[in-house]
mmCIF file of C-alpha atoms in Angstrom:
data_model
loop_
_atom_site.group_PDB
_atom_site.id
_atom_site.type_symbol
_atom_site.label_atom_id
_atom_site.label_comp_id
_atom_site.label_asym_id
_atom_site.label_seq_id
_atom_site.Cartn_x
_atom_site.Cartn_y
_atom_site.Cartn_z
ATOM 1 C CA MET A 28 -82.795 -72.177 -36.897
ATOM 2 C CA GLY A 29 -84.533 -74.698 -34.572
ATOM 3 C CA MET A 30 -81.258 -76.459 -33.760
ATOM 4 C CA HIS A 31 -79.748 -73.147 -32.704
ATOM 5 C CA ARG A 32 -82.724 -72.115 -30.512
ATOM 6 C CA GLY A 33 -82.901 -75.407 -28.576
ATOM 7 C CA PRO A 34 -79.685 -75.127 -26.513
ATOM 8 C CA ARG A 35 -80.355 -71.422 -25.948
ATOM 9 C CA LEU A 36 -83.854 -72.155 -24.586
ATOM 10 C CA ILE A 37 -82.524 -74.851 -22.263
ATOM 11 C CA PHE A 38 -79.872 -72.405 -20.958
ATOM 12 C CA LEU A 39 -82.499 -69.758 -20.160
ATOM 13 C CA VAL A 40 -84.718 -72.253 -18.299
ATOM 14 C CA LEU A 41 -81.834 -73.533 -16.158
ATOM 15 C CA THR A 42 -80.716 -69.981 -15.302
ATOM 16 C CA SER A 43 -84.235 -69.045 -14.144
ATOM 17 C CA LEU A 44 -84.463 -72.116 -11.917
ATOM 18 C CA PHE A 45 -81.092 -71.302 -10.318
ATOM 19 C CA LEU A 46 -82.054 -67.703 -9.549
ATOM 20 C CA PHE A 47 -85.412 -68.753 -8.076
ATOM 21 C CA ALA A 48 -83.735 -71.278 -5.740
ATOM 22 C CA ALA A 49 -81.121 -68.738 -4.599
ATOM 23 C CA CYS A 50 -83.499 -65.861 -3.926
ATOM 24 C CA GLY A 51 -86.471 -67.758 -2.532
ATOM 25 C CA PRO A 52 -90.098 -66.639 -2.799
ATOM 26 C CA GLU A 53 -90.700 -62.956 -3.390
ATOM 27 C CA ASP A 54 -92.782 -62.486 -0.215
ATOM 28 C CA THR A 55 -90.074 -63.827 2.185
ATOM 29 C CA PRO A 56 -88.981 -60.864 4.388
ATOM 30 C CA PRO A 57 -85.311 -60.391 5.309
ATOM 31 C CA ALA A 58 -84.270 -61.755 8.694
ATOM 32 C CA GLU A 59 -84.412 -59.197 11.561
ATOM 33 C CA GLU A 60 -81.775 -58.893 14.299
ATOM 34 C CA SER A 61 -83.036 -60.556 17.470
ATOM 35 C CA ARG A 62 -83.664 -58.263 20.456
ATOM 36 C CA GLU A 63 -84.125 -61.084 22.906
ATOM 37 C CA PRO A 64 -81.833 -60.971 25.956
ATOM 38 C CA SER A 65 -78.759 -63.169 25.960
ATOM 39 C CA ALA A 66 -78.903 -66.640 27.450
ATOM 40 C CA ALA A 67 -77.046 -65.353 30.534
ATOM 41 C CA ASN A 68 -79.646 -62.635 31.192
ATOM 42 C CA ARG A 69 -82.798 -64.405 29.926
ATOM 43 C CA GLY A 70 -85.312 -64.764 32.743
ATOM 44 C CA ARG A 71 -83.193 -62.785 35.200
ATOM 45 C CA PRO A 72 -85.338 -60.217 37.083
ATOM 46 C CA PRO A 73 -84.147 -56.601 37.126
ATOM 47 C CA ALA A 74 -82.367 -55.340 40.245
ATOM 48 C CA VAL A 75 -84.970 -53.767 42.537
ATOM 49 C CA ALA A 76 -84.314 -51.911 45.785
ATOM 50 C CA THR A 77 -86.553 -50.449 48.473
ATOM 51 C CA ALA A 78 -86.099 -46.762 49.270
ATOM 52 C CA GLU A 79 -84.959 -46.140 52.847
ATOM 53 C CA SER A 80 -84.045 -42.996 54.746
ATOM 54 C CA GLU A 81 -80.477 -43.008 56.028
ATOM 55 C CA THR A 82 -77.791 -40.676 57.334
ATOM 56 C CA ARG A 83 -74.554 -40.220 55.420
ATOM 57 C CA SER A 84 -71.506 -38.013 55.833
ATOM 58 C CA ARG A 85 -70.294 -35.843 53.016
ATOM 59 C CA ILE A 86 -66.663 -36.620 52.256
ATOM 60 C CA ILE A 87 -64.135 -33.883 51.507
ATOM 61 C CA GLN A 88 -60.853 -34.984 49.983
ATOM 62 C CA VAL A 89 -57.634 -33.036 50.534
ATOM 63 C CA GLY A 90 -54.048 -33.885 49.719
ATOM 64 C CA GLY A 91 -50.492 -33.057 50.677
ATOM 65 C CA ARG A 92 -46.968 -34.397 51.172
ATOM 66 C CA LEU A 93 -45.588 -35.922 54.329
ATOM 67 C CA GLU A 94 -43.013 -33.930 56.253
ATOM 68 C CA PRO A 95 -41.027 -35.126 59.261
ATOM 69 C CA GLU A 96 -42.870 -34.559 62.512
ATOM 70 C CA ARG A 97 -39.741 -32.970 63.981
ATOM 71 C CA ARG A 98 -36.946 -31.067 62.273
ATOM 72 C CA LEU A 99 -34.174 -29.666 64.452
ATOM 73 C CA VAL A 100 -31.276 -27.476 63.367
ATOM 74 C CA HIS A 101 -28.184 -27.951 65.542
ATOM 75 C CA SER A 102 -26.168 -24.724 65.615
ATOM 76 C CA ALA A 103 -22.722 -23.719 66.797
ATOM 77 C CA GLY A 104 -22.725 -22.919 70.512
ATOM 78 C CA SER A 105 -19.843 -20.481 70.204
ATOM 79 C CA ASP A 106 -17.499 -18.822 67.741
ATOM 80 C CA GLY A 107 -14.735 -21.074 66.454
ATOM 81 C CA LEU A 108 -13.873 -23.838 64.039
ATOM 82 C CA VAL A 109 -16.032 -26.883 63.278
ATOM 83 C CA GLN A 110 -14.258 -30.072 64.291
ATOM 84 C CA ASP A 111 -15.103 -33.752 64.702
ATOM 85 C CA LEU A 112 -17.965 -33.613 62.194
ATOM 86 C CA ALA A 113 -18.982 -37.245 62.504
ATOM 87 C CA TYR A 114 -21.973 -37.628 60.188
ATOM 88 C CA LYS A 115 -22.986 -37.007 56.591
ATOM 89 C CA VAL A 116 -26.377 -36.525 54.947
ATOM 90 C CA GLY A 117 -28.497 -39.676 55.208
ATOM 91 C CA ASP A 118 -26.809 -41.065 58.316
ATOM 92 C CA ARG A 119 -28.937 -42.155 61.235
ATOM 93 C CA VAL A 120 -28.097 -40.606 64.586
ATOM 94 C CA GLY A 121 -29.136 -41.584 68.080
ATOM 95 C CA ALA A 122 -30.276 -39.008 70.611
ATOM 96 C CA GLY A 123 -27.350 -37.761 72.710
ATOM 97 C CA GLU A 124 -24.637 -38.630 70.194
ATOM 98 C CA VAL A 125 -22.001 -36.020 69.357
ATOM 99 C CA LEU A 126 -22.691 -34.399 65.994
ATOM 100 C CA PHE A 127 -19.685 -32.049 65.951
ATOM 101 C CA THR A 128 -17.527 -29.872 68.190
ATOM 102 C CA VAL A 129 -16.547 -26.218 67.992
ATOM 103 C CA ASP A 130 -12.917 -25.430 68.823
ATOM 104 C CA ARG A 131 -12.613 -21.910 70.208
ATOM 105 C CA ASN A 132 -9.228 -21.003 68.821
ATOM 106 C CA GLU A 133 -8.623 -17.500 70.155
ATOM 107 C CA ALA A 134 -5.161 -15.967 70.341
ATOM 108 C CA GLY A 135 -3.600 -16.504 73.763
ATOM 109 C CA GLN A 136 -6.578 -18.528 74.965
ATOM 110 C CA ASN A 137 -7.071 -22.267 75.374
ATOM 111 C CA PHE A 138 -10.646 -23.565 75.483
ATOM 112 C CA LYS A 139 -12.004 -27.058 75.653
ATOM 113 C CA PRO A 140 -13.897 -27.888 72.406
ATOM 114 C CA VAL A 141 -17.659 -27.468 72.817
ATOM 115 C CA PRO A 142 -19.620 -30.581 71.699
ATOM 116 C CA GLU A 143 -23.053 -30.335 70.077
ATOM 117 C CA LEU A 144 -25.245 -33.339 70.935
ATOM 118 C CA ALA A 145 -28.156 -34.697 68.888
ATOM 119 C CA ARG A 146 -31.331 -33.676 70.673
ATOM 120 C CA ILE A 147 -33.490 -36.279 68.895
ATOM 121 C CA GLU A 148 -33.050 -39.631 67.194
ATOM 122 C CA GLY A 149 -33.219 -39.014 63.486
ATOM 123 C CA ILE A 150 -31.653 -38.772 60.059
ATOM 124 C CA VAL A 151 -29.146 -36.152 58.972
ATOM 125 C CA SER A 152 -30.913 -34.096 56.296
ATOM 126 C CA ALA A 153 -28.399 -31.255 55.881
ATOM 127 C CA VAL A 154 -24.809 -30.399 56.773
ATOM 128 C CA ALA A 155 -24.122 -26.670 56.387
ATOM 129 C CA ARG A 156 -20.403 -26.538 57.318
ATOM 130 C CA ASP A 157 -17.245 -28.472 56.473
ATOM 131 C CA PRO A 158 -14.687 -29.644 59.025
ATOM 132 C CA GLY A 159 -12.308 -26.818 59.911
ATOM 133 C CA GLU A 160 -14.682 -24.129 58.655
ATOM 134 C CA GLU A 161 -15.105 -21.077 60.828
ATOM 135 C CA VAL A 162 -18.521 -20.457 62.362
ATOM 136 C CA ARG A 163 -20.147 -17.806 64.504
ATOM 137 C CA GLU A 164 -22.291 -18.618 67.495
ATOM 138 C CA GLY A 165 -25.758 -19.588 66.303
ATOM 139 C CA ASP A 166 -24.719 -20.551 62.765
ATOM 140 C CA PRO A 167 -26.547 -23.734 61.569
ATOM 141 C CA VAL A 168 -24.307 -26.772 61.134
ATOM 142 C CA VAL A 169 -26.332 -30.026 61.117
ATOM 143 C CA THR A 170 -30.090 -30.540 60.594
ATOM 144 C CA LEU A 171 -31.821 -33.685 61.851
ATOM 145 C CA ILE A 172 -35.292 -34.948 60.915
ATOM 146 C CA GLY A 173 -37.094 -37.192 63.364
ATOM 147 C CA ILE A 174 -38.162 -40.744 62.580
ATOM 148 C CA GLY A 175 -41.050 -41.043 65.040
ATOM 149 C CA GLY A 176 -43.812 -39.863 62.721
ATOM 150 C CA TYR A 177 -44.950 -37.398 60.100
ATOM 151 C CA ARG A 178 -47.018 -34.276 59.717
ATOM 152 C CA LEU A 179 -48.932 -33.081 56.690
ATOM 153 C CA GLU A 180 -50.449 -29.719 55.859
ATOM 154 C CA ALA A 181 -53.367 -29.356 53.461
ATOM 155 C CA LYS A 182 -55.648 -26.529 52.358
ATOM 156 C CA VAL A 183 -59.431 -26.400 52.509
ATOM 157 C CA SER A 184 -61.984 -23.823 51.382
ATOM 158 C CA ASP A 185 -63.871 -21.532 53.729
ATOM 159 C CA LYS A 186 -67.040 -23.373 52.697
ATOM 160 C CA ASP A 187 -65.770 -26.627 54.216
ATOM 161 C CA ALA A 188 -63.309 -25.502 56.891
ATOM 162 C CA PHE A 189 -65.783 -25.346 59.788
ATOM 163 C CA SER A 190 -67.794 -28.434 58.825
ATOM 164 C CA ILE A 191 -64.758 -30.578 59.665
ATOM 165 C CA ARG A 192 -64.231 -31.725 63.252
ATOM 166 C CA VAL A 193 -60.723 -31.107 64.569
ATOM 167 C CA GLY A 194 -59.373 -34.062 66.559
ATOM 168 C CA GLN A 195 -61.053 -36.742 64.466
ATOM 169 C CA ALA A 196 -59.283 -39.830 63.169
ATOM 170 C CA VAL A 197 -58.769 -39.832 59.388
ATOM 171 C CA GLU A 198 -57.912 -42.291 56.643
ATOM 172 C CA ALA A 199 -55.498 -41.519 53.827
ATOM 173 C CA HIS A 200 -54.417 -43.300 50.665
ATOM 174 C CA GLY A 201 -50.946 -43.309 49.154
ATOM 175 C CA VAL A 202 -50.238 -43.262 45.426
ATOM 176 C CA GLU A 203 -49.957 -47.060 45.396
ATOM 177 C CA GLY A 204 -53.178 -47.559 47.335
ATOM 178 C CA THR A 205 -51.545 -47.820 50.765
ATOM 179 C CA LEU A 206 -54.131 -47.172 53.499
ATOM 180 C CA VAL A 207 -52.855 -45.241 56.536
ATOM 181 C CA ARG A 208 -54.600 -43.739 59.543
ATOM 182 C CA GLY A 209 -53.838 -40.504 61.282
ATOM 183 C CA LEU A 210 -55.299 -37.556 63.184
ATOM 184 C CA LEU A 211 -56.517 -34.095 62.219
ATOM 185 C CA GLU A 212 -54.641 -32.035 64.818
ATOM 186 C CA SER A 213 -55.570 -28.454 64.024
ATOM 187 C CA ARG A 214 -57.176 -25.925 61.709
ATOM 188 C CA SER A 215 -55.737 -22.451 61.249
ATOM 189 C CA PRO A 216 -57.805 -19.795 63.043
ATOM 190 C CA GLU A 217 -57.711 -17.565 59.968
ATOM 191 C CA PRO A 218 -57.270 -18.182 56.231
ATOM 192 C CA ASP A 219 -54.667 -17.115 53.755
ATOM 193 C CA TYR A 220 -56.325 -13.853 52.784
ATOM 194 C CA ASP A 221 -54.990 -14.025 49.235
ATOM 195 C CA THR A 222 -56.526 -17.422 48.492
ATOM 196 C CA GLY A 223 -59.245 -17.645 51.162
ATOM 197 C CA LEU A 224 -58.032 -21.146 52.098
ATOM 198 C CA PHE A 225 -57.623 -22.462 55.641
ATOM 199 C CA SER A 226 -54.747 -24.746 56.649
ATOM 200 C CA LEU A 227 -55.332 -28.180 58.156
ATOM 201 C CA ARG A 228 -52.541 -29.960 60.007
ATOM 202 C CA PHE A 229 -52.466 -33.760 60.264
ATOM 203 C CA ARG A 230 -50.248 -36.191 62.142
ATOM 204 C CA PHE A 231 -49.420 -39.742 60.996
ATOM 205 C CA PRO A 232 -47.391 -42.283 62.982
ATOM 206 C CA ALA A 233 -44.412 -43.971 61.380
ATOM 207 C CA ALA A 234 -45.610 -46.979 59.377
ATOM 208 C CA GLU A 235 -44.453 -49.293 56.637
ATOM 209 C CA GLY A 236 -44.775 -47.673 53.212
ATOM 210 C CA LEU A 237 -44.609 -44.099 54.531
ATOM 211 C CA PHE A 238 -41.671 -41.800 53.880
ATOM 212 C CA VAL A 239 -40.863 -38.106 53.837
ATOM 213 C CA GLY A 240 -42.261 -36.533 50.680
ATOM 214 C CA ALA A 241 -44.926 -39.195 50.055
ATOM 215 C CA PHE A 242 -48.183 -37.740 48.682
ATOM 216 C CA LEU A 243 -51.384 -38.718 50.496
ATOM 217 C CA LEU A 244 -55.071 -38.168 49.727
ATOM 218 C CA ILE A 245 -57.127 -37.797 52.890
ATOM 219 C CA ASP A 246 -60.874 -38.477 53.206
ATOM 220 C CA LEU A 247 -62.541 -36.118 55.682
ATOM 221 C CA PRO A 248 -66.117 -36.676 56.861
ATOM 222 C CA ALA A 249 -67.892 -33.306 56.889
ATOM 223 C CA GLU A 250 -71.507 -32.517 57.774
ATOM 224 C CA THR A 251 -74.029 -35.335 57.828
ATOM 225 C CA VAL A 252 -77.054 -35.483 55.523
ATOM 226 C CA GLU A 253 -80.249 -37.451 56.194
ATOM 227 C CA GLY A 254 -82.469 -38.587 53.340
ATOM 228 C CA ILE A 255 -83.070 -41.218 50.662
ATOM 229 C CA PHE A 256 -80.066 -42.109 48.524
ATOM 230 C CA VAL A 257 -80.178 -44.118 45.293
ATOM 231 C CA PRO A 258 -77.374 -45.360 43.027
ATOM 232 C CA ALA A 259 -76.521 -42.901 40.263
ATOM 233 C CA THR A 260 -77.179 -45.764 37.816
ATOM 234 C CA ALA A 261 -80.872 -45.708 38.791
ATOM 235 C CA VAL A 262 -81.469 -42.141 37.608
ATOM 236 C CA ASP A 263 -82.746 -41.684 34.064
ATOM 237 C CA ARG A 264 -81.873 -38.168 32.848
ATOM 238 C CA ARG A 265 -83.862 -36.776 29.936
ATOM 239 C CA TYR A 266 -84.099 -33.211 28.645
ATOM 240 C CA GLY A 267 -82.644 -31.741 31.827
ATOM 241 C CA LYS A 268 -84.954 -33.694 34.140
ATOM 242 C CA SER A 269 -84.358 -36.744 36.347
ATOM 243 C CA TYR A 270 -86.575 -39.830 36.541
ATOM 244 C CA LEU A 271 -86.728 -43.096 38.436
ATOM 245 C CA TRP A 272 -88.419 -46.280 37.286
ATOM 246 C CA LEU A 273 -90.629 -47.384 40.177
ATOM 247 C CA VAL A 274 -92.450 -50.661 40.716
ATOM 248 C CA ASP A 275 -96.220 -50.239 41.212
ATOM 249 C CA SER A 276 -96.852 -52.088 44.482
ATOM 250 C CA ASN A 277 -100.319 -53.300 43.417
ATOM 251 C CA GLU A 278 -99.911 -54.349 39.784
ATOM 252 C CA GLN A 279 -96.136 -54.987 39.806
ATOM 253 C CA VAL A 280 -95.542 -52.944 36.671
ATOM 254 C CA LEU A 281 -93.065 -50.175 35.887
ATOM 255 C CA VAL A 282 -93.974 -46.531 36.432
ATOM 256 C CA ARG A 283 -91.706 -43.663 35.460
ATOM 257 C CA ARG A 284 -91.676 -40.755 37.917
ATOM 258 C CA GLU A 285 -89.851 -37.438 37.889
ATOM 259 C CA VAL A 286 -87.648 -36.850 40.943
ATOM 260 C CA THR A 287 -85.482 -34.053 42.277
ATOM 261 C CA THR A 288 -81.865 -34.896 43.050
ATOM 262 C CA GLY A 289 -79.552 -33.271 45.590
ATOM 263 C CA ASP A 290 -75.885 -33.722 46.415
ATOM 264 C CA ALA A 291 -73.850 -36.649 45.157
ATOM 265 C CA MET A 292 -72.126 -38.774 47.792
ATOM 266 C CA GLY A 293 -69.783 -41.266 46.232
ATOM 267 C CA ASP A 294 -71.758 -43.304 43.699
ATOM 268 C CA SER A 295 -75.132 -42.299 45.167
ATOM 269 C CA LEU A 296 -77.478 -39.351 44.742
ATOM 270 C CA LEU A 297 -79.715 -37.776 47.353
ATOM 271 C CA ILE A 298 -83.376 -37.712 46.282
ATOM 272 C CA THR A 299 -85.030 -34.620 47.736
ATOM 273 C CA ALA A 300 -88.482 -35.045 46.144
ATOM 274 C CA GLY A 301 -90.461 -37.646 44.216
ATOM 275 C CA LEU A 302 -89.558 -40.794 46.168
ATOM 276 C CA GLU A 303 -90.897 -41.997 49.495
ATOM 277 C CA ALA A 304 -89.428 -44.505 51.938
ATOM 278 C CA GLY A 305 -90.787 -48.002 51.263
ATOM 279 C CA GLU A 306 -91.236 -47.536 47.512
ATOM 280 C CA GLU A 307 -89.402 -49.881 45.173
ATOM 281 C CA TYR A 308 -87.288 -48.766 42.214
ATOM 282 C CA LEU A 309 -84.919 -50.198 39.613
ATOM 283 C CA THR A 310 -81.277 -49.751 40.581
ATOM 284 C CA THR A 311 -79.856 -50.235 37.067
ATOM 285 C CA LEU A 312 -81.406 -49.409 33.715
ATOM 286 C CA SER A 313 -81.200 -51.212 30.394
ATOM 287 C CA GLY A 314 -82.709 -48.417 28.275
ATOM 288 C CA ARG A 315 -85.626 -50.664 27.258
ATOM 289 C CA GLU A 316 -87.887 -49.843 30.234
ATOM 290 C CA ARG A 317 -91.483 -49.047 29.264
ATOM 291 C CA GLU A 318 -94.371 -47.537 31.245
ATOM 292 C CA GLY A 319 -96.729 -50.300 32.373
ATOM 293 C CA ALA A 320 -94.359 -53.135 31.506
ATOM 294 C CA PRO A 321 -94.550 -56.027 33.992
ATOM 295 C CA VAL A 322 -91.563 -56.549 36.259
ATOM 296 C CA ALA A 323 -89.906 -59.874 35.474
ATOM 297 C CA GLY A 324 -90.604 -62.440 38.169
ATOM 298 C CA ARG A 325 -93.371 -60.297 39.761
ATOM 299 C CA GLY A 326 -96.378 -61.351 37.672
ATOM 300 C CA GLY A 327 -97.800 -58.035 36.478
ATOM 301 C CA ARG A 328 -100.955 -57.475 34.497
#
């Protein structure tokens, strides 16, 4: 019996020692995840800005497709047959060049063919008749689109139509980020009564990257607004209310204050109440801000 219990006792002792070494003392707490800032951010003070009153313009964005600034339909000047049709769709034509002639082939009469000259320099966009085809006076034959520039028509609501200054220079962006400049030429005196929208007409000079049919987004400065603007990232929204984290000027600690926000302009918000010019506030939030916490690099209490 003793010989059998000896090895078994030794086995139990060794097993206990192994488990004790692996688990450690009973009162050792599990390791907690560190909440210290990363090495890149450690010691870096939060971004602080000083509130200032400024004037900004509200931007309205409209869009549309470029059309040729000029489009002229060249028609038959008399009854007859189309002859000498010299151009096809896509051809470039100089002003004054002969587009086609009309041969007045009347029984018993001889007439000199009547030439139709291009009235602008441009591109042939449509040919409505074939050579030898009969036409009546005034029938369309060749359409030219000008190459000197473009026009664009866009729609705007009645709310914004009269806050936009006609005659102002504008900037537009193409689908590939191309920046072009143009002019707001006119606004319709009355709206489309079905939609309530007014028409705006723009003009853009010929430029590299522009072409007929290109879609542009146009930024239009509207009425100006004066007040204090803060980055949207500075506003802490909780339970339907808006707050800013301010820096107490005396003790250099954080103070949370409720504010009232107005219109958004780009990435900024207008503060209509709760913030005065000269006060300092955090421009970006980490989510760990606490009332009365000292501002890094400012001392604090």
